[in-house]
Amino acid sequence: MLCVVAFVVVLVLSAVSARYRRLLGRAWGCAWRKVTFRACDTTFRDDVKSSLLAPLAVRAPRLVTPASIAIEVTAWLMVLSLVVSLFILGRSGLNLFVYGTCDKQDAQSCSLAAEMCSIDAGPIGFWESIGQGDVVGAFGNEFASLGETFAAVPSRLRDWDAADYAAADATYLGGYTSGLPTALEIIDPGCRFCAQLFRNMREGGFDRTHNVTYLVYPIVTDDGPRFANSPLVASYLTAIRAYDDAAGGPASGADWAILETLFTQQNADGLDWQIWLNTASATEARAQLHAWLGEAGYGPGQVAEIAALAGSSETARTLAETRAVVEEEIRTLAIPSLIAGGRLRSGLVDADTLRGID
């Protein structure tokens, strides 16, 4: 492996100094034979080792043999490190292209990704598995994850149509306007980046140029919901749509009114409603949702019916179907995600970008 390391070093040095370029051909010839599992048929490897060991041979001849072994071991470690680094770089770049993040296990930890709340991507990472002593599982999970990423590449290159993923009883921000393109956002009511995306849409006028609808997706980790009351809010948003749809009349827009309040307004104490909701008890959160339904024009009996529907198996089934769409069809790792203009955009989209989406 010494000639492989030497080639990399010579390649770097030759980029900054012409004096090393005459060695580049010899270094490459030896390195290429080595990586293709053939013996190096030049003296380049011996020349490199001799130049490293010559000073030691003069001062301490007995140390030449162990030093020679140490050089070979170091060369192997450097080549292994190079291969691993190139693999990580390639994998991260592919993940960034496919999912909008270089780290599938923790999407928001990737500094190159947009601002987002990450979805749990399944098995633990490579080094966590190594730390637990599961070497076989570490490599198995790594290659399985890479295979999933490769399999998702074609879907990211195709033209995305938001209408394909809209709910059957979808409602639209500000109401549906014939002739405008459809845009679909995937949101968690507790994620602060979803709130910012909503504000960016208002600022950029995106809701006036697109029929904006949503899929509600409460993020769930191994420890439970990422935001404690998001499943409760999701069940009420889903129940409102189903209740209005069953009534046979136009959608009330109460689900969007609740989202707008959550994402843009503050309570009497000056605290953002979203922050309050993420720390409130389930009883407090449910009472506040009932109050917002009353403000939207629903009577006490209607509120009770919506509450019962929110806790029903029908709503649970609808939420499970929505989760399957997000995880198995759209396959995003970022909340929020936005399908608009023929593309899937992962993470927060700024107002200027929204203005430029057709």
Short mmCIF file of C-alpha atoms in Angstrom, two decimals:
data_model
loop_
_atom_site.label_atom_id
_atom_site.label_comp_id
_atom_site.label_asym_id
_atom_site.label_seq_id
_atom_site.Cartn_x
_atom_site.Cartn_y
_atom_site.Cartn_z
CA MET A 1 0.00 0.00 0.00
CA LEU A 2 3.02 2.28 0.27
CA CYS A 3 2.99 3.08 -3.44
CA VAL A 4 -0.73 3.99 -3.26
CA VAL A 5 -0.07 6.45 -0.45
CA ALA A 6 2.98 7.78 -2.29
CA PHE A 7 0.90 8.36 -5.43
CA VAL A 8 -1.67 10.39 -3.48
CA VAL A 9 1.09 12.46 -1.88
CA VAL A 10 2.89 13.01 -5.20
CA LEU A 11 -0.40 13.92 -6.86
CA VAL A 12 -1.03 16.63 -4.29
CA LEU A 13 2.56 17.92 -4.41
CA SER A 14 2.61 17.99 -8.20
CA ALA A 15 -0.40 20.28 -8.19
CA VAL A 16 1.62 22.95 -6.39
CA SER A 17 5.13 22.26 -7.66
CA ALA A 18 6.38 21.13 -11.09
CA ARG A 19 9.42 19.36 -9.58
CA TYR A 20 7.24 16.44 -8.47
CA ARG A 21 5.43 15.93 -11.78
CA ARG A 22 8.18 13.75 -13.23
CA LEU A 23 7.46 11.22 -10.47
CA LEU A 24 3.74 11.19 -11.12
CA GLY A 25 3.87 8.69 -13.98
CA ARG A 26 5.99 6.21 -12.03
CA ALA A 27 3.82 6.61 -8.95
CA TRP A 28 0.64 6.02 -10.92
CA GLY A 29 2.03 2.96 -12.67
CA CYS A 30 2.95 1.33 -9.40
CA ALA A 31 -0.29 2.35 -7.65
CA TRP A 32 -2.46 1.10 -10.51
CA ARG A 33 -0.83 -2.31 -10.49
CA LYS A 34 -1.26 -2.49 -6.75
CA VAL A 35 -4.98 -1.65 -6.73
CA THR A 36 -5.53 -4.18 -9.52
CA PHE A 37 -3.87 -6.84 -7.34
CA ARG A 38 -0.69 -7.14 -9.38
CA ALA A 39 2.89 -6.85 -8.22
CA CYS A 40 4.51 -3.47 -8.70
CA ASP A 41 6.95 -3.94 -11.57
CA THR A 42 8.91 -0.74 -10.97
CA THR A 43 11.45 0.29 -8.38
CA PHE A 44 9.29 3.21 -7.29
CA ARG A 45 8.08 1.49 -4.10
CA ASP A 46 11.61 0.53 -3.11
CA ASP A 47 12.86 4.03 -3.90
CA VAL A 48 10.24 5.57 -1.63
CA LYS A 49 10.94 3.18 1.23
CA SER A 50 14.70 3.60 0.86
CA SER A 51 14.44 7.37 1.01
CA LEU A 52 12.44 7.07 4.23
CA LEU A 53 14.73 4.50 5.85
CA ALA A 54 18.13 5.80 4.71
CA PRO A 55 18.64 8.27 7.61
CA LEU A 56 17.64 5.58 10.12
CA ALA A 57 19.99 3.00 8.54
CA VAL A 58 22.95 5.28 9.25
CA ARG A 59 22.02 6.06 12.87
CA ALA A 60 20.37 2.84 14.08
CA PRO A 61 20.59 -0.09 11.63
CA ARG A 62 18.78 -2.44 14.03
CA LEU A 63 15.64 -0.33 13.77
CA VAL A 64 15.40 -0.55 9.98
CA THR A 65 13.36 -3.78 9.94
CA PRO A 66 10.74 -2.71 12.52
CA ALA A 67 10.59 0.73 10.88
CA SER A 68 9.98 -0.91 7.50
CA ILE A 69 7.09 -2.89 9.00
CA ALA A 70 5.72 0.25 10.65
CA ILE A 71 5.81 2.08 7.31
CA GLU A 72 3.80 -0.68 5.63
CA VAL A 73 1.25 -0.77 8.48
CA THR A 74 0.92 3.02 8.39
CA ALA A 75 0.47 2.90 4.62
CA TRP A 76 -2.32 0.34 4.97
CA LEU A 77 -4.05 2.47 7.61
CA MET A 78 -3.75 5.58 5.42
CA VAL A 79 -5.20 3.79 2.39
CA LEU A 80 -8.04 2.39 4.51
CA SER A 81 -8.70 5.87 5.88
CA LEU A 82 -8.73 7.27 2.34
CA VAL A 83 -11.17 4.62 1.12
CA VAL A 84 -13.48 5.17 4.09
CA SER A 85 -13.34 8.95 3.63
CA LEU A 86 -14.17 8.67 -0.06
CA PHE A 87 -17.05 6.32 0.75
CA ILE A 88 -18.45 8.70 3.37
CA LEU A 89 -18.06 11.65 1.02
CA GLY A 90 -19.82 9.83 -1.82
CA ARG A 91 -22.59 8.54 0.41
CA SER A 92 -23.17 11.96 1.95
CA GLY A 93 -23.28 13.62 -1.46
CA LEU A 94 -25.77 11.06 -2.74
CA ASN A 95 -27.97 11.49 0.35
CA LEU A 96 -27.83 15.25 -0.08
CA PHE A 97 -29.01 14.92 -3.67
CA VAL A 98 -31.76 12.40 -2.94
CA TYR A 99 -33.02 13.47 0.48
CA GLY A 100 -31.76 17.02 0.90
CA THR A 101 -29.53 16.01 3.80
CA CYS A 102 -26.17 14.26 4.07
CA ASP A 103 -27.17 12.36 7.23
CA LYS A 104 -30.20 10.08 6.96
CA GLN A 105 -30.23 9.22 10.66
CA ASP A 106 -30.24 12.87 11.77
CA ALA A 107 -31.24 15.03 8.82
CA GLN A 108 -31.08 18.35 10.64
CA SER A 109 -27.49 17.73 11.77
CA CYS A 110 -26.23 18.16 8.19
CA SER A 111 -24.83 21.68 7.87
CA LEU A 112 -25.45 21.63 4.10
CA ALA A 113 -29.14 20.81 4.48
CA ALA A 114 -31.98 23.28 4.71
CA GLU A 115 -33.44 24.01 8.13
CA MET A 116 -35.70 21.14 9.07
CA CYS A 117 -37.06 18.81 11.72
CA SER A 118 -35.65 15.40 10.84
CA ILE A 119 -37.66 12.20 10.58
CA ASP A 120 -36.22 9.12 12.27
CA ALA A 121 -34.64 7.19 9.39
CA GLY A 122 -34.76 3.74 10.96
CA PRO A 123 -31.68 1.73 12.03
CA ILE A 124 -28.97 3.39 14.08
CA GLY A 125 -25.87 4.67 12.35
CA PHE A 126 -22.66 2.80 11.54
CA TRP A 127 -20.55 4.03 14.43
CA GLU A 128 -23.36 3.57 16.96
CA SER A 129 -23.60 -0.08 15.88
CA ILE A 130 -19.81 -0.47 16.14
CA GLY A 131 -19.95 1.05 19.62
CA GLN A 132 -22.49 -1.60 20.60
CA GLY A 133 -20.23 -4.33 19.24
CA ASP A 134 -22.54 -5.18 16.33
CA VAL A 135 -19.99 -5.16 13.50
CA VAL A 136 -22.05 -7.33 11.14
CA GLY A 137 -25.15 -5.22 11.75
CA ALA A 138 -23.18 -2.02 11.23
CA PHE A 139 -22.07 -3.02 7.73
CA GLY A 140 -25.42 -4.63 6.93
CA ASN A 141 -27.37 -1.50 7.87
CA GLU A 142 -24.90 0.73 6.04
CA PHE A 143 -25.18 -1.11 2.73
CA ALA A 144 -28.94 -1.55 3.07
CA SER A 145 -29.28 2.20 3.63
CA LEU A 146 -27.07 2.91 0.63
CA GLY A 147 -29.19 0.56 -1.47
CA GLU A 148 -32.35 2.43 -0.46
CA THR A 149 -30.74 5.71 -1.45
CA PHE A 150 -29.75 4.38 -4.88
CA ALA A 151 -33.27 3.02 -5.34
CA ALA A 152 -34.73 6.46 -4.58
CA VAL A 153 -32.61 8.30 -7.17
CA PRO A 154 -35.06 7.80 -10.10
CA SER A 155 -37.96 9.17 -8.08
CA ARG A 156 -36.04 12.34 -7.30
CA LEU A 157 -35.31 12.91 -10.99
CA ARG A 158 -38.92 12.63 -12.14
CA ASP A 159 -41.50 15.38 -12.37
CA TRP A 160 -43.49 15.67 -9.13
CA ASP A 161 -47.21 16.46 -9.16
CA ALA A 162 -48.52 17.62 -5.79
CA ALA A 163 -52.08 16.67 -6.71
CA ASP A 164 -51.05 12.99 -6.78
CA TYR A 165 -50.48 13.05 -3.02
CA ALA A 166 -53.25 15.37 -1.83
CA ALA A 167 -55.80 13.88 0.57
CA ALA A 168 -59.21 12.93 -0.82
CA ASP A 169 -60.81 15.56 1.44
CA ALA A 170 -57.99 18.08 1.01
CA THR A 171 -58.55 21.69 2.01
CA TYR A 172 -56.63 24.65 0.61
CA LEU A 173 -55.14 27.72 2.19
CA GLY A 174 -57.53 30.56 1.39
CA GLY A 175 -59.78 28.18 -0.57
CA TYR A 176 -59.37 26.44 -3.91
CA THR A 177 -58.95 28.62 -7.01
CA SER A 178 -59.51 27.00 -10.38
CA GLY A 179 -56.60 27.31 -12.77
CA LEU A 180 -53.84 27.61 -10.15
CA PRO A 181 -51.25 24.84 -9.72
CA THR A 182 -51.41 22.67 -6.62
CA ALA A 183 -48.68 22.72 -3.98
CA LEU A 184 -48.50 20.26 -1.10
CA GLU A 185 -46.58 20.67 2.14
CA ILE A 186 -45.82 17.92 4.65
CA ILE A 187 -45.96 19.36 8.15
CA ASP A 188 -45.74 18.56 11.83
CA PRO A 189 -47.77 21.11 13.85
CA GLY A 190 -45.03 21.25 16.49
CA CYS A 191 -42.08 21.86 14.14
CA ARG A 192 -40.92 25.47 14.19
CA PHE A 193 -39.69 25.27 10.59
CA CYS A 194 -43.26 24.43 9.49
CA ALA A 195 -44.37 27.64 11.16
CA GLN A 196 -41.64 29.56 9.35
CA LEU A 197 -42.61 28.00 6.00
CA PHE A 198 -46.20 29.14 6.56
CA ARG A 199 -45.00 32.68 7.24
CA ASN A 200 -42.73 32.55 4.19
CA MET A 201 -45.70 31.53 2.05
CA ARG A 202 -47.67 34.51 3.28
CA GLU A 203 -44.72 36.86 2.77
CA GLY A 204 -43.96 35.56 -0.73
CA GLY A 205 -47.61 35.45 -1.82
CA PHE A 206 -47.26 31.74 -2.53
CA ASP A 207 -50.79 31.06 -1.25
CA ARG A 208 -52.11 33.45 -3.92
CA THR A 209 -50.29 31.77 -6.82
CA HIS A 210 -50.87 28.16 -5.75
CA ASN A 211 -53.58 26.01 -4.26
CA VAL A 212 -51.72 25.03 -1.10
CA THR A 213 -52.77 21.89 0.76
CA TYR A 214 -51.01 19.71 3.32
CA LEU A 215 -50.39 16.27 4.75
CA VAL A 216 -50.04 16.27 8.52
CA TYR A 217 -47.26 14.00 9.74
CA PRO A 218 -46.46 13.99 13.47
CA ILE A 219 -42.81 12.96 13.81
CA VAL A 220 -42.43 9.86 15.99
CA THR A 221 -39.12 8.70 17.48
CA ASP A 222 -38.22 5.63 19.52
CA ASP A 223 -39.13 7.65 22.61
CA GLY A 224 -42.55 8.73 21.30
CA PRO A 225 -43.76 11.86 19.49
CA ARG A 226 -41.09 14.48 18.82
CA PHE A 227 -43.63 17.12 19.88
CA ALA A 228 -45.97 15.84 22.56
CA ASN A 229 -49.26 17.28 21.27
CA SER A 230 -48.66 16.98 17.54
CA PRO A 231 -50.58 13.67 17.24
CA LEU A 232 -53.53 15.28 19.03
CA VAL A 233 -53.52 18.29 16.70
CA ALA A 234 -53.14 16.01 13.68
CA SER A 235 -56.18 13.99 14.74
CA TYR A 236 -58.27 17.15 15.08
CA LEU A 237 -57.14 18.56 11.72
CA THR A 238 -58.02 15.25 10.09
CA ALA A 239 -61.36 15.07 11.90
CA ILE A 240 -62.31 18.61 10.84
CA ARG A 241 -61.75 17.77 7.18
CA ALA A 242 -63.71 14.51 7.46
CA TYR A 243 -66.56 16.22 9.36
CA ASP A 244 -66.91 19.01 6.80
CA ASP A 245 -66.64 16.54 3.92
CA ALA A 246 -69.40 14.37 5.38
CA ALA A 247 -71.62 17.45 5.82
CA GLY A 248 -71.63 17.84 2.04
CA GLY A 249 -70.95 21.58 2.11
CA PRO A 250 -67.86 23.64 1.34
CA ALA A 251 -64.91 23.21 3.65
CA SER A 252 -65.04 25.55 6.62
CA GLY A 253 -61.31 26.26 6.56
CA ALA A 254 -61.19 25.69 10.33
CA ASP A 255 -58.20 23.40 9.97
CA TRP A 256 -56.23 26.15 8.22
CA ALA A 257 -57.45 28.69 10.80
CA ILE A 258 -56.01 26.50 13.56
CA LEU A 259 -52.72 26.11 11.68
CA GLU A 260 -52.50 29.85 11.06
CA THR A 261 -53.10 30.56 14.73
CA LEU A 262 -50.49 27.99 15.75
CA PHE A 263 -47.90 29.23 13.26
CA THR A 264 -48.34 33.00 13.43
CA GLN A 265 -50.05 34.14 16.61
CA GLN A 266 -49.37 34.46 20.35
CA ASN A 267 -51.49 33.86 23.43
CA ALA A 268 -52.46 36.49 25.99
CA ASP A 269 -49.09 36.07 27.74
CA GLY A 270 -47.17 36.92 24.56
CA LEU A 271 -46.02 33.32 24.03
CA ASP A 272 -46.19 31.79 20.55
CA TRP A 273 -49.09 29.38 20.40
CA GLN A 274 -46.86 26.71 18.88
CA ILE A 275 -44.39 26.96 21.77
CA TRP A 276 -47.26 26.88 24.26
CA LEU A 277 -48.78 23.82 22.60
CA ASN A 278 -45.50 21.92 22.68
CA THR A 279 -45.31 22.30 26.46
CA ALA A 280 -49.02 22.11 27.37
CA SER A 281 -50.70 19.04 28.84
CA ALA A 282 -52.97 16.99 26.60
CA THR A 283 -55.99 18.25 28.54
CA GLU A 284 -54.96 21.88 28.06
CA ALA A 285 -54.21 21.33 24.39
CA ARG A 286 -57.57 19.66 23.76
CA ALA A 287 -59.45 22.45 25.55
CA GLN A 288 -57.67 25.06 23.44
CA LEU A 289 -58.48 23.20 20.22
CA HIS A 290 -62.16 23.18 21.27
CA ALA A 291 -61.97 26.92 21.90
CA TRP A 292 -60.54 27.51 18.42
CA LEU A 293 -63.30 25.38 16.91
CA GLY A 294 -65.84 27.54 18.71
CA GLU A 295 -64.19 30.66 17.31
CA ALA A 296 -64.42 29.10 13.84
CA GLY A 297 -68.20 28.93 14.19
CA TYR A 298 -68.86 25.39 15.38
CA GLY A 299 -71.49 24.97 18.09
CA PRO A 300 -70.90 22.91 21.27
CA GLY A 301 -72.59 19.87 19.77
CA GLN A 302 -70.51 20.07 16.60
CA VAL A 303 -67.33 20.46 18.62
CA ALA A 304 -68.26 17.32 20.57
CA GLU A 305 -68.84 15.43 17.32
CA ILE A 306 -65.47 16.53 15.92
CA ALA A 307 -63.75 15.55 19.19
CA ALA A 308 -65.35 12.08 19.00
CA LEU A 309 -64.29 11.75 15.37
CA ALA A 310 -60.73 12.80 16.27
CA GLY A 311 -60.50 9.85 18.66
CA SER A 312 -62.10 7.36 16.31
CA SER A 313 -60.55 4.40 14.50
CA GLU A 314 -61.50 6.07 11.22
CA THR A 315 -59.23 9.03 11.94
CA ALA A 316 -56.46 6.73 13.18
CA ARG A 317 -56.68 4.80 9.92
CA THR A 318 -56.53 8.01 7.85
CA LEU A 319 -53.44 9.17 9.75
CA ALA A 320 -51.80 5.76 9.24
CA GLU A 321 -52.50 5.99 5.51
CA THR A 322 -51.01 9.49 5.42
CA ARG A 323 -47.92 8.23 7.24
CA ALA A 324 -47.54 5.46 4.66
CA VAL A 325 -47.75 7.99 1.81
CA VAL A 326 -45.03 10.14 3.38
CA GLU A 327 -42.70 7.26 4.26
CA GLU A 328 -43.23 4.86 1.37
CA GLU A 329 -44.21 7.02 -1.61
CA ILE A 330 -42.75 10.48 -1.04
CA ARG A 331 -39.93 9.10 1.15
CA THR A 332 -38.83 12.39 2.61
CA LEU A 333 -36.61 12.65 5.68
CA ALA A 334 -37.33 16.31 6.34
CA ILE A 335 -40.23 18.18 7.87
CA PRO A 336 -41.40 20.42 6.33
CA SER A 337 -41.21 19.16 2.75
CA LEU A 338 -42.86 20.90 -0.18
CA ILE A 339 -43.99 19.50 -3.52
CA ALA A 340 -44.39 22.36 -5.97
CA GLY A 341 -43.23 23.37 -9.41
CA GLY A 342 -42.54 19.75 -10.35
CA ARG A 343 -40.01 19.27 -7.55
CA LEU A 344 -39.81 17.86 -4.05
CA ARG A 345 -38.07 20.36 -1.78
CA SER A 346 -36.80 19.13 1.58
CA GLY A 347 -36.70 21.48 4.56
CA LEU A 348 -37.54 25.14 4.92
CA VAL A 349 -38.02 27.11 1.69
CA ASP A 350 -37.41 30.85 1.87
CA ALA A 351 -39.84 33.49 0.60
CA ASP A 352 -37.68 34.49 -2.39
CA THR A 353 -37.52 30.89 -3.62
CA LEU A 354 -41.27 30.53 -3.18
CA ARG A 355 -41.83 33.60 -5.35
CA GLY A 356 -39.91 31.94 -8.17
CA ILE A 357 -41.86 28.65 -8.19
CA ASP A 358 -44.33 28.37 -11.06
#
